[in-house]
CSV table of C-alpha atoms in Angstrom, one decimal:
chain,number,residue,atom,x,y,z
A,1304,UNK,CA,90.7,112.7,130.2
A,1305,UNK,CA,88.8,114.8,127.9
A,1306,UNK,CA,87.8,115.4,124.2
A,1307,UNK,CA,87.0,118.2,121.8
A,1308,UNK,CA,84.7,117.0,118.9
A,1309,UNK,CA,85.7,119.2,115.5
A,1310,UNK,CA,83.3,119.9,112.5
A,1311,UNK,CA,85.8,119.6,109.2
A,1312,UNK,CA,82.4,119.0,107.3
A,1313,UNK,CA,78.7,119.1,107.6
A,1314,UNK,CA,78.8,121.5,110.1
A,1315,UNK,CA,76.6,124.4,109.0
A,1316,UNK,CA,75.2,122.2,105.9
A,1317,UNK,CA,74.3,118.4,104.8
A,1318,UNK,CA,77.3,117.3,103.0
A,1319,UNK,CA,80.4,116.9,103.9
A,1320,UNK,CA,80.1,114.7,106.9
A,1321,UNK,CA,83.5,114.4,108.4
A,1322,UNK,CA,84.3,114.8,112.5
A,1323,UNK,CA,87.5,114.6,114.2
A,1324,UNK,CA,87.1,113.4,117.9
A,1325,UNK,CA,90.7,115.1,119.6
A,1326,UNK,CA,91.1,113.1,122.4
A,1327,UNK,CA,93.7,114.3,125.6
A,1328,UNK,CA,94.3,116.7,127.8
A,1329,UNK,CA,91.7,119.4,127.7
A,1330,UNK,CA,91.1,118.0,124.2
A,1331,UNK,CA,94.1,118.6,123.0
A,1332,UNK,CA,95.6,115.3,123.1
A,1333,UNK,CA,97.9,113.6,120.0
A,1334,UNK,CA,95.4,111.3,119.4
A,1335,UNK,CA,92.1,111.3,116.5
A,1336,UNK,CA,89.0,109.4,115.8
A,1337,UNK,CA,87.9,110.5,112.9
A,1338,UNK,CA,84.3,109.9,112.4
A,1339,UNK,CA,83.3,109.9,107.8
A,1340,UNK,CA,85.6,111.8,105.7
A,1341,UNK,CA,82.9,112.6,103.2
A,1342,UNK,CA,82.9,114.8,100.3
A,1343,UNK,CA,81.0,118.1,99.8
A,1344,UNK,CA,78.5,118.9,96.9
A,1345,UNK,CA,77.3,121.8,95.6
A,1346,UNK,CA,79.7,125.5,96.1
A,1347,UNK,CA,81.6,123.7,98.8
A,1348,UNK,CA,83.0,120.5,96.6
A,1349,UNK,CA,86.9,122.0,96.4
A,1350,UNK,CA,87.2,122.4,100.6
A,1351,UNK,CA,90.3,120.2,101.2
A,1352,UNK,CA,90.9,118.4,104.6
A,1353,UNK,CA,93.0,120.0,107.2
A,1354,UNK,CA,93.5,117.3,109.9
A,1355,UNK,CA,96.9,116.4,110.8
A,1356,UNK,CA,97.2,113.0,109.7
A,1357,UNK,CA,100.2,111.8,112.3
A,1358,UNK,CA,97.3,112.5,115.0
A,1359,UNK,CA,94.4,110.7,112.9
A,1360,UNK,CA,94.4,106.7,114.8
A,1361,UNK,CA,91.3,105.4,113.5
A,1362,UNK,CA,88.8,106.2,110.8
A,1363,UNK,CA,85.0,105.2,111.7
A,1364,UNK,CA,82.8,105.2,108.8
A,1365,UNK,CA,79.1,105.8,109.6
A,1366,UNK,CA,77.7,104.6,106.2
A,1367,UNK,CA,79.0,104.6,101.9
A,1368,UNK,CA,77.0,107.5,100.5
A,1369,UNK,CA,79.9,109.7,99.1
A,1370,UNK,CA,79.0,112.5,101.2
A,1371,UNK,CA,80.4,110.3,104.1
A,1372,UNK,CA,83.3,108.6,102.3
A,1373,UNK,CA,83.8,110.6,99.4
A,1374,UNK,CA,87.4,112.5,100.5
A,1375,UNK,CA,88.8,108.9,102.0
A,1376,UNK,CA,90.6,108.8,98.6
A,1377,UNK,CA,92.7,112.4,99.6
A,1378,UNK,CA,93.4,110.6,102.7
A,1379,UNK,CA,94.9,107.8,101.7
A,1380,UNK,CA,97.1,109.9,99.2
A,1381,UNK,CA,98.3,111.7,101.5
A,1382,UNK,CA,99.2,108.8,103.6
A,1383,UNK,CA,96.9,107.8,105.9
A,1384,UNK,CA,97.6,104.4,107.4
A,1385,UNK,CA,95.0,104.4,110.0
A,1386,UNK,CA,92.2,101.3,110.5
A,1387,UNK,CA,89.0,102.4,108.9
A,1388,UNK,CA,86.1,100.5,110.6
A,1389,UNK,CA,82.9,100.3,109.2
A,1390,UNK,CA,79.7,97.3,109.4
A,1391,UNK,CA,80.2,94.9,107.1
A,1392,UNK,CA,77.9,96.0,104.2
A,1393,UNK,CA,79.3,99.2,104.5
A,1394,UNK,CA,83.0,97.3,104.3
A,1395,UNK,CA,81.3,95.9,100.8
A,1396,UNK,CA,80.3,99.2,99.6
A,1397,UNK,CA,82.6,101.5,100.3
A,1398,UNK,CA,85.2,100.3,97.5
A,1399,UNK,CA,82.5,100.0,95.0
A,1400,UNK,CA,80.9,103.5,95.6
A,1401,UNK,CA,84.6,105.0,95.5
A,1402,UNK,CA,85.6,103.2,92.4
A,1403,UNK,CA,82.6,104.3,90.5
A,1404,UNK,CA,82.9,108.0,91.9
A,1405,UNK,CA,86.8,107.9,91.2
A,1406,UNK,CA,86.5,106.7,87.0
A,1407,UNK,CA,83.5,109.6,87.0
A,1408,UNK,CA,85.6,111.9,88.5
A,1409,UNK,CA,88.2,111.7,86.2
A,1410,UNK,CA,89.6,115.3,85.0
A,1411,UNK,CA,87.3,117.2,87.2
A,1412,UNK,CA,88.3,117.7,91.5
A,1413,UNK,CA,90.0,114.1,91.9
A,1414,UNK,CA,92.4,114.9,89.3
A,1415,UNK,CA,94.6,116.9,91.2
A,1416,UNK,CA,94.7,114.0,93.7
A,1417,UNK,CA,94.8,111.0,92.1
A,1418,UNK,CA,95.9,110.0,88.2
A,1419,UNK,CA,93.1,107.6,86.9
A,1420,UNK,CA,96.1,105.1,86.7
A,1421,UNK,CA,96.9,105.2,90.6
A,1422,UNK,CA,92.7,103.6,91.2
A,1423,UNK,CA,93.5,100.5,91.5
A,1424,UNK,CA,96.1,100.7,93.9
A,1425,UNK,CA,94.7,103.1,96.6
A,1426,UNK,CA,91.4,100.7,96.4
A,1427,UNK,CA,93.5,97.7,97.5
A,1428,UNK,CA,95.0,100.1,99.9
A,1429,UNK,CA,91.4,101.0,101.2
A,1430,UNK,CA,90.6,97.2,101.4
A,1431,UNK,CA,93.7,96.6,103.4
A,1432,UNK,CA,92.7,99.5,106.0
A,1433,UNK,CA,88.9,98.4,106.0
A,1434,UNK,CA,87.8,96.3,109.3
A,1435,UNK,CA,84.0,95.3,109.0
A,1436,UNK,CA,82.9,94.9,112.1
A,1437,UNK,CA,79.4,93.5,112.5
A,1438,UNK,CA,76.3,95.5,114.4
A,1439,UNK,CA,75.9,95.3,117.8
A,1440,UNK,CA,79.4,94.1,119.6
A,1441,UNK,CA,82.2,96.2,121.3
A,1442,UNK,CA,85.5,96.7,119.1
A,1443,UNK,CA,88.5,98.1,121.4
A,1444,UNK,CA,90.3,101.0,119.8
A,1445,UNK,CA,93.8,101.2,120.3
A,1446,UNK,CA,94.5,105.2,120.1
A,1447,UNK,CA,97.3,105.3,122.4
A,1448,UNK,CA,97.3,105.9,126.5
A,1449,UNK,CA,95.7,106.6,128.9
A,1450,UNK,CA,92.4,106.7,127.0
A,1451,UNK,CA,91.7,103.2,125.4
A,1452,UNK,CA,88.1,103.2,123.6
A,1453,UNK,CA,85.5,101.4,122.6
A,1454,UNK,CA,82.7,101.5,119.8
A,1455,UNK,CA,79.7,99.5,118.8
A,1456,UNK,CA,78.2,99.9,115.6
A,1457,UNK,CA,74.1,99.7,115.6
A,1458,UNK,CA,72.0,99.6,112.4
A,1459,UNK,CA,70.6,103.2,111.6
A,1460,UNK,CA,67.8,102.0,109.0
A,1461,UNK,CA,69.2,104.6,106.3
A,1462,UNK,CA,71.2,102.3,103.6
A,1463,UNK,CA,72.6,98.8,103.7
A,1464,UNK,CA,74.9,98.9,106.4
A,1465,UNK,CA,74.4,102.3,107.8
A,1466,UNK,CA,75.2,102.6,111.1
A,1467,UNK,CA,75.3,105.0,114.5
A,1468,UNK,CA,77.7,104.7,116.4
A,1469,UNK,CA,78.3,104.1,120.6
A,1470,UNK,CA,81.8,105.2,122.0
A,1471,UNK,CA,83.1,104.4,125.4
């Protein structure tokens, strides 16, 4: 079993965070953990995702600055269904962060996406998805055969709730 480890963000800069772990066959399995889905600042705020979501299996958020979570909202328009694990500050936060971004962004690069109207919905959406887990303890990941992983969330010191995480 191998892996290939994509950059769709924060690859050449600081904002964007957002890394697709392909899992498979000489990385080119069906199967994704994606690892933040965060939104870019600056020139680079109207890049849109490209990952397949049919191959996306579980979102893993690393902490709620929007720069980490901030393109979750054009994910879960689009459709994504996937468990998004996160600690459990960061399970706290994450709504609250996207709410306020969402009502500021309002007219400007959300529009397109999402009607001020739809808000409420996608964030009880987003709470359905969202499984806390707390620091320090192996979650199983079930991302299809033969590769079954694992991760453990440990505190990274950089906000409430941020968080590194261990695969295996």
């Amino acid at each position: 079993m191998s892996y290939q480890l994509i950059h769709h963000g924060a690859a050449s800069g600081v904002t964007g965070s957002c890394h697709e772990l392909r899992l498979g066959p000489a990385g080119g399995g069906q199967d994704s953990l994606l690892i933040d889905c965060g939104q870019f600042q600056g020139e680079d705020a109207a890049n849109p995702l490209t990952i397949p979501l049919a191959r996306v299996r579980a979102v893993v958020l690393t902490h709620a600055h929007i720069d980490h979570i901030g393109r979750l909202p054009e994910l879960l328009s689009a459709g994504l269904s996937a468990p998004i694990y996160c600690s459990e500050a960061t399970a706290l936060l994450v709504p609250v962060m996207l709410a306020d971004a969402l009502r500021h962004s309002a007219g400007q690069q959300h529009a397109t996406i999402l009607k001020n109207s739809a808000i409420d919905p996608l964030l009880q959406r987003l709470a359905h998805q969202l499984r806390p887990l707390p620091f320090g303890q192996w979650q199983r990941l079930s991302l299809g055969e033969p590769w079954v992983p694992y991760i453990r969330l440990q505190p990274a010191g950089h906000i409430l709730g941020s968080a590194y995480l261990e695969l295996r």
